[in-house]
Tab-separated table of C-alpha atoms in Angstrom:
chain	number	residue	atom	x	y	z
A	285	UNK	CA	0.000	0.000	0.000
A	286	UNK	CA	2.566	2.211	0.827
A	287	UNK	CA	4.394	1.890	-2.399
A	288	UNK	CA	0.951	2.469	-3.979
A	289	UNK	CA	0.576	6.005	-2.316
A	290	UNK	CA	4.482	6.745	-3.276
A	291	UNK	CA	3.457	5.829	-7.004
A	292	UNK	CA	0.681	8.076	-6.601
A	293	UNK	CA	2.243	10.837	-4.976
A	294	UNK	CA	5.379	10.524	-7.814
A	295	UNK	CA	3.337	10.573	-10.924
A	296	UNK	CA	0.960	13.504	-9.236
A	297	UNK	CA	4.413	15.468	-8.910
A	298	UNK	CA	5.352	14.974	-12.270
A	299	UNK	CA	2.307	15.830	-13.682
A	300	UNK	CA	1.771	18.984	-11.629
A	301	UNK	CA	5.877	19.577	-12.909
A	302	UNK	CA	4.804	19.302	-16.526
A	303	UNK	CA	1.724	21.312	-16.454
A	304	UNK	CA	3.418	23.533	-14.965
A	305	UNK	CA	6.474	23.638	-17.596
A	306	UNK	CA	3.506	23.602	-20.565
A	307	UNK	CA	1.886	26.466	-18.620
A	308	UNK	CA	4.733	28.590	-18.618
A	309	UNK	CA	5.829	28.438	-21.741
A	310	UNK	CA	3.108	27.743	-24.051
A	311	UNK	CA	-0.040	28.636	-22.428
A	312	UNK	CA	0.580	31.700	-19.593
A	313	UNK	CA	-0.721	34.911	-20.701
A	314	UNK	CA	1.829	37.404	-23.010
A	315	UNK	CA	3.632	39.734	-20.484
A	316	UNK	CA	3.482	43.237	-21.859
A	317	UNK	CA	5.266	44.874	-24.808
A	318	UNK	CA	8.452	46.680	-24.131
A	319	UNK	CA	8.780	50.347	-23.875
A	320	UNK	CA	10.192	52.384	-26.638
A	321	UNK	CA	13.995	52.599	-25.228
A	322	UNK	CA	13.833	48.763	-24.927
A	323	UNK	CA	12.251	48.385	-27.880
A	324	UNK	CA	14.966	50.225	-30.099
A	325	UNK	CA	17.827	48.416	-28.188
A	326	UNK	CA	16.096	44.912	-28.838
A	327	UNK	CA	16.096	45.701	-32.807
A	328	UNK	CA	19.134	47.345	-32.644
A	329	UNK	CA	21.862	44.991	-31.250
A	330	UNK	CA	20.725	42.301	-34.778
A	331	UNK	CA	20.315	44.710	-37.340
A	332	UNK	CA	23.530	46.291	-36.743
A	333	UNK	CA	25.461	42.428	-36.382
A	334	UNK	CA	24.060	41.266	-39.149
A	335	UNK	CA	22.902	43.970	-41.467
A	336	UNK	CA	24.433	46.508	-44.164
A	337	UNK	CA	24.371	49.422	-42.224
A	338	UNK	CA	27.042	48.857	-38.818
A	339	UNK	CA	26.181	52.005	-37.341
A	340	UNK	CA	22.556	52.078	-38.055
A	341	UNK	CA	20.529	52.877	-34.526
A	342	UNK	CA	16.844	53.145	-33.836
A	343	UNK	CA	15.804	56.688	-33.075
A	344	UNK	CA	12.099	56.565	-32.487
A	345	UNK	CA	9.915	53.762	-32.296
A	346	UNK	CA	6.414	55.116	-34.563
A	347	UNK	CA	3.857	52.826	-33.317
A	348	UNK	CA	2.784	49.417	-31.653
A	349	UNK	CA	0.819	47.579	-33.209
A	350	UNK	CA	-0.361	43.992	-31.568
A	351	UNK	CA	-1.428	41.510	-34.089
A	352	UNK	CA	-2.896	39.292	-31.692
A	353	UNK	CA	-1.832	38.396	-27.957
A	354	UNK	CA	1.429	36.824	-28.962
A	355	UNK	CA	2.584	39.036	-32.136
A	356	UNK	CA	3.188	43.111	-32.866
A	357	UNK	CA	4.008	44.971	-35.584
A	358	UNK	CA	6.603	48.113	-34.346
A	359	UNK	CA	7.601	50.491	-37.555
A	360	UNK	CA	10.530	52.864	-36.272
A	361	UNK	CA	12.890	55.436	-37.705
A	362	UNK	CA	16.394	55.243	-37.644
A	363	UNK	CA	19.003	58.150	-36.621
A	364	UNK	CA	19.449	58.651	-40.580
A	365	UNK	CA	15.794	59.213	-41.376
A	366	UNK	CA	15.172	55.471	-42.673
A	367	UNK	CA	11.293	54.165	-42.065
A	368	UNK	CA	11.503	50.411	-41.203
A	369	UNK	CA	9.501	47.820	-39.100
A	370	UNK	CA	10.333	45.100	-36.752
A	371	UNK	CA	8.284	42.003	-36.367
A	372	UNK	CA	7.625	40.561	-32.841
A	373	UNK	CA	6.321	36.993	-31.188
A	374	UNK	CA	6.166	36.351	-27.858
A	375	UNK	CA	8.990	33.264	-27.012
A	376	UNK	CA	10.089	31.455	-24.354
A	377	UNK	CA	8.157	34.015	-22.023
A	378	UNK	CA	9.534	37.197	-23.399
A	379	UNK	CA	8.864	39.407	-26.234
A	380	UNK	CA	11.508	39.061	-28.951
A	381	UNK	CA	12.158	40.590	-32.080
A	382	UNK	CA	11.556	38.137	-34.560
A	383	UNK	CA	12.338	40.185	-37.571
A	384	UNK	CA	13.300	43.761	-38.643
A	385	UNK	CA	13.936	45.457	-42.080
A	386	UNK	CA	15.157	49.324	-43.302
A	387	UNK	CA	13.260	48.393	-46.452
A	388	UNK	CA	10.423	49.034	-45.303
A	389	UNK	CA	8.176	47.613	-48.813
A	390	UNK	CA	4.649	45.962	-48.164
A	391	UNK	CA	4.981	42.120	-47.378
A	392	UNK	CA	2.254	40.226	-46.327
A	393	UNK	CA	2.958	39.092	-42.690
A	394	UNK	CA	1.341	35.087	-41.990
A	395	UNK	CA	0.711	35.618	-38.289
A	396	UNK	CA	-0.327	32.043	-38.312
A	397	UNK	CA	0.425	30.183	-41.077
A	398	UNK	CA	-2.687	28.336	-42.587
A	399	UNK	CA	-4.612	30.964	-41.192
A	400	UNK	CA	-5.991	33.632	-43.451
A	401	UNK	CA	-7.929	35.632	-41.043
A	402	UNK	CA	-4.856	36.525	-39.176
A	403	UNK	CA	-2.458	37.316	-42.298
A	404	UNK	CA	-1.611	41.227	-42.441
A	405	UNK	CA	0.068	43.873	-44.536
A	406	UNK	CA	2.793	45.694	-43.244
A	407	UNK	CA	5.090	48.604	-44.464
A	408	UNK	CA	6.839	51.279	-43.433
A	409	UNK	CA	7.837	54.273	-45.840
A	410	UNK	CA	9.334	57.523	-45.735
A	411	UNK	CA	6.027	59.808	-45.588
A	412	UNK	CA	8.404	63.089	-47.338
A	413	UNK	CA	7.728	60.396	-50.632
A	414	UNK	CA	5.874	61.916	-53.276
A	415	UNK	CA	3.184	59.553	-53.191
A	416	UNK	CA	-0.640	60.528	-52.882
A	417	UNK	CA	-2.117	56.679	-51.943
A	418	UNK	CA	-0.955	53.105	-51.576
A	419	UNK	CA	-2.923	50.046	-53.660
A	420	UNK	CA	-2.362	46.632	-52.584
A	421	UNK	CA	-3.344	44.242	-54.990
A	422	UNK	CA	-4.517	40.282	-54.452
A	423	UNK	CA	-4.119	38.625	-58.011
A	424	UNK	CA	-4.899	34.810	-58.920
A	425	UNK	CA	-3.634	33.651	-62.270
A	426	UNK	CA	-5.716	32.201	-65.007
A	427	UNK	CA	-5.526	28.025	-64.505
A	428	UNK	CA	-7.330	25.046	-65.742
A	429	UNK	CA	-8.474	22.914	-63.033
A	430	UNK	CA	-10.021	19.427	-63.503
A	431	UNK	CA	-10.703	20.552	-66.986
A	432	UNK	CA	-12.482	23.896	-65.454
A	433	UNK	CA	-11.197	27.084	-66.578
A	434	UNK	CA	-10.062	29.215	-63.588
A	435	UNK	CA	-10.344	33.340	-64.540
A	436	UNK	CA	-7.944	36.001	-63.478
A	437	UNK	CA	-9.489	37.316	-60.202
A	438	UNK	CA	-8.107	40.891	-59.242
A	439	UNK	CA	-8.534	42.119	-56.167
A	440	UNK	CA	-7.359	45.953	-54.587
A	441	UNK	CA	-7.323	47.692	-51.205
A	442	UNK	CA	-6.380	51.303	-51.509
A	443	UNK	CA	-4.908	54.097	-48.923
A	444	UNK	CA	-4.330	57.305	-48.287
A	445	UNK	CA	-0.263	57.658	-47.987
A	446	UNK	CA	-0.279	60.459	-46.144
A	447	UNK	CA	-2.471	59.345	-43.517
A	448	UNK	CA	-0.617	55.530	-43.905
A	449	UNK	CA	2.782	56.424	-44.245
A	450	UNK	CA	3.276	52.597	-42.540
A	451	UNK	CA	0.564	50.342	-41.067
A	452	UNK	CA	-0.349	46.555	-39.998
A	453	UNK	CA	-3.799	46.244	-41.791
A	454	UNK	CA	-5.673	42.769	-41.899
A	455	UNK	CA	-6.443	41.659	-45.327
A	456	UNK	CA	-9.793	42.388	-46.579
A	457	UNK	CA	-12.155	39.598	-46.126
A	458	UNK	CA	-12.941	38.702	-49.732
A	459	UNK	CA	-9.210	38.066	-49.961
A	460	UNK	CA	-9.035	35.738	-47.176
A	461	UNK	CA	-11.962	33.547	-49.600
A	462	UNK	CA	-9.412	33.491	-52.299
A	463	UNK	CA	-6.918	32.701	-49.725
A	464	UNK	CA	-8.587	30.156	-47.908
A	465	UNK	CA	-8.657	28.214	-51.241
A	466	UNK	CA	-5.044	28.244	-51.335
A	467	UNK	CA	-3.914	27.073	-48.077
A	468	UNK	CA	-4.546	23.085	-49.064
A	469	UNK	CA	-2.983	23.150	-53.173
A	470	UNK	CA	-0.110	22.106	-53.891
A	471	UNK	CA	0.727	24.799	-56.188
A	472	UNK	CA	-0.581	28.518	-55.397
A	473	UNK	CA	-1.633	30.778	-58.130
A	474	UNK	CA	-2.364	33.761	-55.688
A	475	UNK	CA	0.114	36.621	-56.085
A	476	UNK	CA	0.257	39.771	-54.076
A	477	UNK	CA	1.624	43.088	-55.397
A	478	UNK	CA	1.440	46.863	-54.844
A	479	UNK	CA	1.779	50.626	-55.926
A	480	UNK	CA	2.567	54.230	-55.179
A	481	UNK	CA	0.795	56.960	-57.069
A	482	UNK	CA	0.781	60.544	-57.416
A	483	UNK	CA	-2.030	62.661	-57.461
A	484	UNK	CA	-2.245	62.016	-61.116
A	485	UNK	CA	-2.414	58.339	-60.565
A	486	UNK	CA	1.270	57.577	-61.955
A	487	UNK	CA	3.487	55.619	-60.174
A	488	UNK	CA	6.013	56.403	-58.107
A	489	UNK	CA	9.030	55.128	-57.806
A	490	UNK	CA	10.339	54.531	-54.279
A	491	UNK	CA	13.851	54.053	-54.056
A	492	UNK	CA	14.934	52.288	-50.610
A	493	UNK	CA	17.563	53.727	-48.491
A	494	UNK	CA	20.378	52.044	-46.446
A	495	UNK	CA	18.311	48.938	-46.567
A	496	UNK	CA	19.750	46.130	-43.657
A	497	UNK	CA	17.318	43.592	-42.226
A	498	UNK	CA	17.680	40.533	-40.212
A	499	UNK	CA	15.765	37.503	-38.961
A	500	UNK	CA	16.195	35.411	-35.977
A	501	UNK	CA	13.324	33.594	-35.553
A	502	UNK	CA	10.911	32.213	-38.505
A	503	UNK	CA	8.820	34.575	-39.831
A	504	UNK	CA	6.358	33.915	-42.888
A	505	UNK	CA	5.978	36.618	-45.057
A	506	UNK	CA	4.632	36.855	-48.961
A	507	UNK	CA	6.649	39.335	-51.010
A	508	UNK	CA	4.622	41.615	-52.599
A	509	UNK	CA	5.927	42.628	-55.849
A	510	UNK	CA	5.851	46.386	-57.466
A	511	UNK	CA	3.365	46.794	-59.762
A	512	UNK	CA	2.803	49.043	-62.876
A	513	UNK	CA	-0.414	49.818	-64.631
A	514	UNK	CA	0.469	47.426	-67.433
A	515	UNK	CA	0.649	44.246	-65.741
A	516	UNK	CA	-3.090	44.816	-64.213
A	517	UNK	CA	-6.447	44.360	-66.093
């Protein structure tokens, strides 16, 4: 009997151990963000190690932006003028980094992969740019499946630059349909692409500047490739 109760009194132990482990690591609740000053030193110390730019700092942080309890979006400026952004994810109980670019082009940002309502656009430009409003653009190529003709399907979200000089927007929902139908084929014929325009409706041309990026932890972005009025419909 006694061994019994010792069994029982072991495995309770462990189990309470494990829990406990699991709890702290992968279920407690995200602590909060950092401040700005820790912010810029956090995106700091990996850009400069492993970017272009070795004496590139953070001078302002712009914005947070939380994705969802576990992910942010933080655009800053650096001490030469440079717009970028820095992806975060909460990790191993502290909030990390887990990307961070001076080229600060629209991507699409998978907060969870396989998950289309969470996926996001994010940018960060210089807002002295010429450049009256932003289009982002969802595009699925003409295909033939099971002997079914597939049309072109174009889809755009437009903005007002100089009230969106950067931003973390969700993707519309009638993207996410289009999306959705992606996530299980084994090839994907959605593309994503943007522009800049004038006030005429010409593009712009944004040329990056000192452009250094890093990434420590796995992030899953979509490039979103410039655009020109030619290659729409």
């Amino acid at each position: 009997m006694k061994n019994v109760k010792r069994m029982i009194v072991i495995v309770l132990a462990v189990s309470l151990i494990a829990f406990g482990f699991v709890y702290w690591f992968k279920l407690a609740p995200a602590g909060p963000l950092p401040d700005d000053k820790a912010a810029a030193k956090e995106i700091n110390g990996p850009l400069n190690k492993m970017g272009t730019d070795e004496g590139l700092q953070v001078e302002s942080i712009l914005e947070t932006v939380q994705a969802d309890d576990r992910h942010a979006f933080i655009p800053f400026e650096t001490d030469a003028g440079v717009r970028g952004f820095s992806l975060w994810v909460w990790k191993d109980h502290q909030w990390k980094a887990s990307s961070a670019t001076t080229d600060g082009d629209p991507v699409i940002w998978k907060v969870r992969p396989g998950d289309p309502s969470s996926y996001r656009v994010v940018w960060s430009l210089d807002p002295a740019e010429k450049v009256d409003r932003l289009v982002f653009y969802l595009i699925q190529k003409r295909s033939f499946q099971n002997e079914a003709y597939q049309p072109r399907i174009q889809m755009e979200r437009e903005l007002p630059f100089a009230e969106h000089p950067y931003g973390s927007i969700k993707v519309p929902e009638e993207w996410r349909t289009i999306i959705r139908g992606e996530v299980d084929e084994s090839e994907a014929r959605v593309e994503f692409g943007w522009r800049s325009l004038d006030s005429s409706g010409e593009d712009v041309f944004i040329e990056g500047q000192g452009q250094s990026s890093y990434l420590r932890y796995e992030d899953h972005q979509d490039l979103m490739m410039p655009l020109q009025e030619d290659e729409l419909e």
